[in-house]
Coordinates of C-alpha atoms in Angstrom, one line a residue:
M40 CA 20.9 -22.7 -1.5
T41 CA 24.1 -23.3 -3.6
G42 CA 23.1 -27.1 -3.7
F43 CA 19.6 -26.8 -4.1
F44 CA 19.8 -24.6 -7.2
K45 CA 23.1 -26.4 -8.4
L46 CA 24.8 -22.8 -8.8
K47 CA 28.3 -24.2 -9.2
E48 CA 27.0 -26.6 -11.9
H49 CA 25.5 -23.7 -13.7
G50 CA 28.7 -21.6 -13.4
S51 CA 26.9 -19.0 -11.2
D52 CA 26.6 -17.7 -7.7
A53 CA 24.2 -16.1 -5.3
K54 CA 25.1 -12.5 -6.1
T55 CA 24.6 -12.8 -9.9
E56 CA 21.4 -14.9 -9.5
I57 CA 20.0 -12.0 -7.1
I58 CA 21.0 -9.3 -9.6
G59 CA 19.7 -11.4 -12.6
G60 CA 16.3 -11.8 -10.5
L61 CA 16.2 -8.0 -9.8
T62 CA 16.7 -7.0 -13.5
T63 CA 14.1 -9.5 -14.7
F64 CA 11.5 -7.9 -12.2
L65 CA 12.4 -4.2 -13.1
T66 CA 11.8 -5.0 -16.9
M67 CA 8.4 -6.7 -16.5
A68 CA 7.2 -4.6 -13.4
Y69 CA 4.9 -2.9 -15.9
I70 CA 2.5 -5.7 -15.8
I71 CA 1.6 -4.7 -12.3
F72 CA 0.1 -1.4 -13.8
V73 CA -1.1 -2.5 -17.1
N74 CA -2.8 -6.0 -16.2
P75 CA -5.3 -4.2 -13.9
M76 CA -5.9 -1.5 -16.2
I77 CA -6.8 -3.9 -19.0
L78 CA -8.9 -6.3 -17.1
S79 CA -10.9 -3.8 -15.1
E80 CA -12.5 -2.7 -18.4
A81 CA -14.0 -6.0 -18.3
G82 CA -15.9 -4.9 -15.2
M83 CA -13.5 -6.5 -12.7
D84 CA -12.4 -5.0 -9.4
K85 CA -9.2 -2.8 -10.1
P86 CA -7.7 -2.9 -6.4
A87 CA -8.3 -6.7 -6.3
L88 CA -6.7 -7.2 -9.8
I89 CA -3.5 -5.4 -8.5
T90 CA -3.2 -8.0 -5.8
V91 CA -4.0 -10.8 -8.0
T92 CA -1.6 -9.8 -10.8
C93 CA 1.2 -9.8 -8.0
L94 CA 0.0 -13.1 -6.7
A95 CA -0.3 -14.7 -10.1
A96 CA 3.1 -13.5 -11.2
A97 CA 4.9 -14.5 -7.8
L98 CA 3.0 -17.9 -8.0
G99 CA 4.2 -18.8 -11.7
T100 CA 7.7 -17.6 -11.3
F101 CA 8.3 -19.4 -8.1
L102 CA 6.8 -22.6 -9.6
V103 CA 9.1 -22.5 -12.8
G104 CA 12.0 -21.5 -10.6
L105 CA 11.7 -24.2 -8.1
W106 CA 10.3 -26.8 -10.3
A107 CA 12.5 -26.4 -13.4
N108 CA 15.3 -24.5 -11.9
V109 CA 15.5 -21.8 -14.7
P110 CA 15.5 -18.2 -14.4
F111 CA 12.4 -17.6 -16.1
A112 CA 9.6 -15.5 -14.9
M113 CA 5.9 -15.7 -15.4
A114 CA 2.9 -13.2 -15.2
P115 CA -0.5 -12.7 -17.0
G116 CA 0.2 -12.4 -20.5
M117 CA 0.0 -9.2 -22.7
G118 CA -2.3 -9.9 -25.7
L119 CA -4.2 -12.7 -23.6
N120 CA -5.5 -10.1 -21.2
A121 CA -6.6 -8.1 -24.3
F122 CA -8.2 -11.0 -25.8
F123 CA -10.0 -11.6 -22.4
T124 CA -11.4 -8.0 -22.1
Y125 CA -12.0 -7.0 -25.8
T126 CA -12.8 -10.1 -27.5
L127 CA -14.7 -12.3 -24.9
V128 CA -16.2 -9.9 -22.6
M129 CA -16.6 -6.7 -24.7
G130 CA -16.9 -8.2 -28.2
Q131 CA -18.8 -11.6 -27.4
G132 CA -20.7 -10.1 -24.4
L133 CA -19.7 -12.7 -21.9
D134 CA -19.5 -11.9 -18.4
W135 CA -15.9 -11.9 -16.7
Q136 CA -16.9 -14.9 -14.5
T137 CA -17.4 -17.0 -17.7
A138 CA -14.4 -15.7 -19.4
L139 CA -12.4 -16.8 -16.4
G140 CA -14.0 -20.0 -16.8
V141 CA -12.7 -20.2 -20.5
V142 CA -9.2 -19.4 -19.2
F143 CA -9.4 -22.3 -16.8
I144 CA -10.4 -24.9 -19.3
S145 CA -7.8 -23.8 -21.7
G146 CA -5.2 -24.3 -18.7
I147 CA -6.5 -27.8 -18.2
A148 CA -6.4 -28.5 -21.8
F149 CA -3.0 -27.1 -22.0
L150 CA -1.6 -29.1 -19.1
I151 CA -3.0 -32.4 -20.8
L152 CA -1.5 -31.5 -24.1
T153 CA 1.7 -30.9 -22.5
V154 CA 1.8 -34.1 -20.5
I155 CA 1.2 -36.3 -23.4
G156 CA 3.7 -34.3 -25.7
I157 CA 1.2 -32.8 -28.3
R158 CA 2.1 -29.0 -27.5
E159 CA 5.5 -29.3 -29.8
K160 CA 3.6 -31.1 -32.6
V161 CA 0.9 -28.3 -32.8
V162 CA 3.8 -25.7 -33.0
T163 CA 5.6 -27.6 -35.7
S164 CA 2.2 -28.1 -37.9
I165 CA 1.7 -24.4 -38.2
P166 CA 3.6 -22.7 -40.8
V167 CA 6.3 -20.3 -39.8
G168 CA 4.8 -17.4 -41.3
L169 CA 1.4 -17.6 -39.6
R170 CA 3.4 -18.1 -36.2
I171 CA 5.1 -14.8 -36.6
A172 CA 2.0 -13.0 -38.0
T173 CA 0.2 -14.0 -34.9
A174 CA 2.6 -12.3 -32.7
A175 CA 2.9 -9.2 -35.1
G176 CA -0.8 -9.0 -35.2
I177 CA -1.2 -9.2 -31.3
G178 CA 1.5 -6.4 -31.5
L179 CA -0.7 -4.2 -33.8
F180 CA -3.7 -5.0 -31.5
I181 CA -2.0 -4.0 -28.3
T182 CA -0.7 -0.8 -30.0
F183 CA -4.1 0.1 -31.2
I184 CA -5.3 -0.3 -27.5
G185 CA -2.8 1.8 -26.2
M186 CA -3.3 4.6 -28.7
K187 CA -7.1 4.5 -27.8
N188 CA -6.4 4.6 -24.1
L189 CA -4.0 7.5 -24.6
G190 CA -6.5 9.4 -26.4
L191 CA -4.4 9.7 -29.4
I192 CA -6.9 7.7 -31.6
V193 CA -10.6 8.5 -31.2
D194 CA -13.8 7.2 -32.8
N195 CA -15.0 9.1 -36.0
P196 CA -18.5 8.4 -37.5
A197 CA -17.3 9.1 -41.0
T198 CA -13.9 7.4 -41.0
L199 CA -14.3 4.9 -37.8
V200 CA -11.1 6.3 -36.3
S201 CA -9.2 9.8 -36.4
I202 CA -6.5 11.4 -34.5
G203 CA -7.7 12.9 -31.2
P204 CA -7.0 16.4 -29.7
L205 CA -3.4 17.2 -28.1
T206 CA -4.7 17.3 -24.6
K207 CA -2.2 17.4 -21.6
P208 CA -2.8 13.6 -21.0
V209 CA -1.9 12.8 -24.7
L210 CA 1.2 15.0 -24.4
I211 CA 2.4 13.6 -21.3
G212 CA 1.9 10.0 -22.6
L213 CA 3.8 10.9 -25.8
A214 CA 6.6 12.5 -23.7
S215 CA 6.6 9.1 -22.0
L216 CA 6.7 7.1 -25.1
I217 CA 9.8 9.1 -26.4
L218 CA 11.6 8.5 -23.0
I219 CA 11.0 4.9 -22.8
T220 CA 12.2 4.5 -26.6
V221 CA 15.4 6.5 -25.7
L222 CA 16.0 4.5 -22.6
E223 CA 15.3 1.1 -24.3
A224 CA 17.7 2.1 -27.2
R225 CA 20.4 2.8 -24.5
K226 CA 19.7 -0.6 -23.1
I227 CA 18.6 0.9 -19.7
K228 CA 17.1 -1.5 -17.3
G229 CA 13.4 -0.9 -16.5
A230 CA 12.7 1.6 -19.1
I231 CA 9.0 0.9 -19.4
L232 CA 8.8 0.9 -15.6
I233 CA 10.6 4.4 -15.6
G234 CA 8.3 5.8 -18.1
I235 CA 5.1 4.8 -16.4
V236 CA 6.4 6.4 -13.3
F237 CA 7.4 9.4 -15.1
A238 CA 4.0 10.1 -16.8
T239 CA 2.4 9.6 -13.4
V240 CA 4.7 12.1 -11.7
V241 CA 4.2 14.5 -14.4
G242 CA 0.5 13.9 -14.5
A243 CA 0.3 14.5 -10.9
I244 CA 2.3 17.9 -11.3
F245 CA -0.3 19.0 -13.9
G246 CA -3.2 18.1 -11.8
E247 CA -4.3 15.0 -14.0
V248 CA -3.5 12.5 -11.3
S249 CA -4.7 12.4 -7.6
L250 CA -2.2 11.5 -5.1
P251 CA -2.8 8.7 -2.7
E252 CA -3.5 9.3 1.1
K253 CA -0.8 6.7 2.0
L254 CA 2.1 5.2 0.1
V255 CA 1.9 1.8 1.7
S256 CA -1.0 -0.4 2.8
A257 CA -2.1 -4.2 3.2
P258 CA -2.9 -5.7 -0.2
P259 CA -6.5 -5.2 -1.5
S260 CA -8.5 -8.1 -0.7
I261 CA -9.2 -10.4 -3.8
A262 CA -12.5 -11.5 -2.6
P263 CA -14.4 -9.5 -5.4
I264 CA -12.8 -11.8 -8.1
A265 CA -11.1 -14.7 -6.5
F266 CA -13.0 -18.2 -7.2
K267 CA -15.8 -16.3 -8.9
L268 CA -15.0 -18.1 -12.4
D269 CA -17.9 -19.7 -14.1
I270 CA -16.8 -23.2 -15.5
V271 CA -20.2 -24.5 -16.4
A272 CA -21.2 -21.4 -18.4
A273 CA -17.9 -21.9 -20.2
L274 CA -18.6 -25.3 -21.2
Q275 CA -20.7 -24.4 -24.3
W276 CA -20.0 -25.3 -28.0
G277 CA -19.9 -21.6 -28.9
L278 CA -16.9 -21.1 -26.8
V279 CA -14.7 -23.9 -28.4
G280 CA -13.3 -21.2 -30.6
A281 CA -12.2 -19.0 -27.6
I282 CA -10.8 -21.7 -25.6
F283 CA -8.6 -22.7 -28.9
S284 CA -7.7 -19.2 -29.3
F285 CA -6.4 -18.9 -25.7
M286 CA -4.7 -22.2 -26.0
F287 CA -3.2 -21.2 -29.6
V288 CA -2.0 -17.8 -28.4
D289 CA -0.4 -19.0 -25.1
L290 CA 1.1 -22.0 -27.1
F291 CA 3.3 -19.7 -29.4
D292 CA 3.9 -17.1 -26.7
S293 CA 5.4 -19.7 -24.2
I294 CA 7.1 -21.8 -26.7
G295 CA 8.7 -18.9 -28.5
T296 CA 10.0 -17.2 -25.2
I297 CA 11.2 -20.5 -23.8
V298 CA 13.1 -21.0 -27.0
A299 CA 14.6 -17.4 -27.1
C300 CA 15.5 -17.5 -23.4
S301 CA 16.9 -21.0 -23.5
Y302 CA 19.4 -19.9 -26.3
E303 CA 20.4 -17.0 -24.3
A304 CA 21.0 -18.9 -21.0
G305 CA 22.9 -21.9 -23.1
Y306 CA 20.2 -24.5 -22.5
V307 CA 20.0 -25.8 -26.1
E308 CA 22.0 -28.8 -27.3
P309 CA 23.6 -28.7 -30.9
D310 CA 20.7 -31.0 -32.1
G311 CA 18.3 -28.2 -30.9
T312 CA 17.0 -30.1 -27.9
I313 CA 16.0 -27.8 -25.0
H314 CA 16.8 -28.8 -21.5
K315 CA 13.8 -28.8 -19.1
I316 CA 11.2 -27.6 -21.6
D317 CA 8.7 -30.0 -20.6
K318 CA 8.9 -28.8 -16.9
V319 CA 8.6 -25.0 -18.0
L320 CA 5.7 -25.9 -20.0
E321 CA 4.1 -27.7 -17.1
A322 CA 4.8 -24.8 -14.9
D323 CA 3.0 -22.4 -17.4
A324 CA 0.0 -24.5 -17.7
V325 CA -0.4 -25.0 -13.9
A326 CA 0.1 -21.3 -13.5
T327 CA -2.7 -20.4 -15.9
I328 CA -5.1 -22.7 -13.9
A329 CA -4.3 -21.1 -10.7
G330 CA -4.3 -17.8 -12.0
S331 CA -8.0 -18.3 -13.5
L332 CA -9.0 -19.3 -9.9
L333 CA -7.4 -16.3 -8.3
G334 CA -9.2 -14.1 -11.1
T335 CA -6.8 -13.2 -14.0
S336 CA -6.4 -14.1 -17.7
T337 CA -3.6 -16.5 -18.8
T338 CA -0.4 -16.5 -17.2
T339 CA 2.5 -17.1 -19.4
T340 CA 6.4 -16.9 -19.5
Y341 CA 7.8 -13.6 -20.0
V342 CA 10.4 -12.7 -22.7
E343 CA 11.7 -10.2 -20.2
S344 CA 13.3 -13.0 -18.4
A345 CA 16.1 -12.5 -21.2
S346 CA 17.3 -9.6 -19.4
G347 CA 18.0 -11.1 -16.1
I348 CA 19.7 -14.1 -18.1
G349 CA 21.7 -11.4 -19.9
D350 CA 22.8 -10.2 -16.5
G351 CA 24.3 -13.6 -15.6
A352 CA 21.3 -15.4 -14.3
R353 CA 21.3 -19.2 -14.9
T354 CA 19.2 -21.0 -12.1
G355 CA 16.0 -20.7 -10.5
L356 CA 17.2 -18.7 -7.6
A357 CA 16.8 -15.7 -10.0
S358 CA 13.4 -16.7 -10.5
V359 CA 12.8 -16.9 -6.7
V360 CA 14.1 -13.3 -6.4
T361 CA 11.7 -12.0 -9.1
G362 CA 8.7 -13.6 -7.3
A363 CA 9.7 -12.3 -3.9
L364 CA 9.6 -8.8 -5.5
F365 CA 6.2 -9.1 -7.0
L366 CA 5.0 -10.2 -3.5
F367 CA 6.7 -6.9 -2.0
A368 CA 4.9 -5.0 -4.5
L369 CA 1.6 -6.1 -3.0
F370 CA 2.2 -3.6 -0.4
L371 CA 2.4 -0.7 -2.8
A372 CA -1.2 -0.8 -3.9
P373 CA -1.8 2.8 -3.2
L374 CA 0.8 4.0 -5.5
I375 CA 0.0 1.5 -8.1
G376 CA -3.7 2.3 -8.1
I377 CA -3.2 6.0 -9.1
V378 CA -1.3 5.2 -12.2
P379 CA -3.7 6.7 -15.1
G380 CA -4.4 5.1 -18.5
F381 CA -2.1 7.9 -20.3
A382 CA 0.9 6.5 -18.3
T383 CA 0.3 2.9 -19.1
A384 CA -0.6 3.4 -22.6
P385 CA 3.1 4.0 -23.9
A386 CA 3.9 0.7 -22.3
L387 CA 1.2 -1.0 -24.5
I388 CA 2.7 0.7 -27.6
I389 CA 6.3 -0.3 -26.9
V390 CA 5.3 -4.0 -26.2
G391 CA 3.3 -3.9 -29.3
V392 CA 6.7 -2.8 -31.2
Y393 CA 8.7 -5.8 -29.7
M394 CA 5.9 -8.1 -30.8
F395 CA 6.0 -6.8 -34.4
R396 CA 9.8 -6.6 -34.9
N397 CA 10.2 -10.1 -36.3
I398 CA 7.9 -9.4 -39.3
N399 CA 10.8 -9.5 -41.8
A400 CA 11.0 -13.1 -41.4
I401 CA 7.9 -13.6 -43.1
D402 CA 8.5 -14.4 -46.8
F403 CA 6.2 -11.9 -48.7
T404 CA 7.5 -13.0 -52.0
D405 CA 5.3 -16.2 -51.7
L406 CA 1.8 -15.1 -51.7
K407 CA 0.5 -18.5 -50.5
V408 CA 2.0 -17.4 -47.1
A409 CA 2.1 -13.7 -47.3
V410 CA -1.8 -13.2 -47.9
P411 CA -2.7 -15.6 -44.8
S412 CA 0.0 -13.7 -42.8
F413 CA -1.1 -10.4 -43.8
L414 CA -4.9 -11.3 -43.1
T415 CA -4.1 -12.5 -39.6
M416 CA -2.1 -9.5 -38.7
I417 CA -4.3 -6.8 -40.1
L418 CA -7.7 -8.3 -39.0
M419 CA -6.8 -8.3 -35.3
P420 CA -6.7 -4.6 -34.8
L421 CA -9.4 -4.0 -37.5
T422 CA -11.9 -6.4 -35.9
F423 CA -10.6 -5.7 -32.2
S424 CA -10.4 -9.5 -32.1
I425 CA -7.3 -11.7 -31.9
A426 CA -9.6 -14.7 -32.5
T427 CA -10.7 -13.3 -35.8
G428 CA -7.3 -12.7 -36.9
L429 CA -6.3 -16.2 -36.1
T430 CA -9.2 -17.7 -37.6
V431 CA -9.2 -16.2 -41.1
G432 CA -5.4 -16.5 -41.2
F433 CA -5.8 -20.3 -40.8
L434 CA -8.6 -20.9 -43.0
S435 CA -7.4 -18.6 -45.8
Y436 CA -4.0 -20.6 -45.6
I437 CA -5.8 -23.8 -46.0
L438 CA -8.1 -22.7 -48.7
I439 CA -5.2 -21.1 -50.8
A440 CA -3.2 -24.5 -50.3
V441 CA -6.1 -26.5 -51.3
C442 CA -6.9 -24.3 -54.5
S443 CA -3.2 -24.4 -55.5
G444 CA -3.2 -28.3 -55.1
D445 CA -0.6 -28.1 -52.3
F446 CA -2.4 -30.7 -50.1
K447 CA 0.9 -31.9 -48.6
K448 CA 1.7 -28.7 -47.0
I449 CA -1.5 -29.2 -44.7
S450 CA -0.6 -31.3 -41.9
P451 CA -3.3 -33.4 -40.0
V452 CA -3.1 -31.3 -37.1
M453 CA -3.5 -28.2 -39.4
W454 CA -7.0 -29.7 -40.8
V455 CA -8.1 -29.9 -37.0
V456 CA -7.0 -26.4 -36.5
G457 CA -8.7 -25.3 -39.7
L458 CA -11.9 -27.2 -38.6
L459 CA -12.0 -25.3 -35.2
S460 CA -11.3 -22.1 -36.9
A461 CA -14.4 -22.6 -39.2
I462 CA -16.5 -23.5 -36.2
N463 CA -15.2 -20.3 -34.4
L464 CA -15.9 -18.0 -37.4
F465 CA -19.5 -19.3 -37.9
V466 CA -20.3 -19.1 -34.1
S467 CA -18.7 -15.5 -33.7
M468 CA -20.0 -13.9 -36.8
P469 CA -23.2 -11.7 -36.5
H470 CA -26.4 -13.6 -37.9

């Protein structure tokens, strides 16, 4: 083990890597509860989703640990699962089988772009403001979904939305949100997971949650969703924009996470070169393809990996530990299955906060960047569509640059992005 993972070369040991892997698992274990909750709203079988979420996370994490030998972890991405359910299935009226086909095709395209080295070029062609606005907008979108699931926000025929009644589930969820915030502020590991467990236990005490008949069981079958993707149905012109949106969001999600975690782990050279980034991106793409076959939305690298790195993890051994814990969680399906929406809603809100917190890096004094960035952010929650926010943001940036005579600011790749955005907007708008 010391030789395979090169522990001594990385200045680490087995104990440190195990602790780091455990820490990463605790900080991202909330996805086991949240991903099935979101994807089940698309009509997918929730027990099967619990199993598939664990399998996809374990597979992706094992892959990046063994292939790239880095302490990163993977799982179905937040924001991407929301795009799958609320934009493709509920928004565009696709069935979940076709939506999985879209994920599969985006994963194949992702892998091709990675192998030929295009992914980094796409990233550098997009203005920094729009990159940050994308993450912030998804954060707002996820927060909106969390508040809706909690019951804090309800529909209103006069104002579209308004605050909901303070029911027991809402009060329990708000208490959980405060608890998570305090624990996160104090750097307590697994704060989000603790908040989910707290809300579930309190909900059970007040009769809002039904206790399971047993605590441990064999993992639920994945048969209801595994290999049910419809690739042929996804191969239609009208879904080009959706495929692009999946690729774009995953692109910046994974690149941003890899860069952040690489700096934390000391993998970045003085000239900015990042060790093994190609292998990590390849693992990311392969994990997405495998996840779509199993029956989940895009699998991506998790920024929570930084928590394990902060505890000293420096090699893929930590990832193997994290992956093994996801496999262990397979046998806790009865417990996971009882977790209610008001318990996972605070997790969505906190994740939204984290995705929004880099907003100060956008130069709001430059309206040529500020307006497209603002439109990108605000239209995601208001239209209930990540793709719409991206599309309008890109198109407005190009149009403003053209009208201002700043043609040089628009790279050839950005022109292609703009064309795809225009196609997506035309196809997705009501006619």
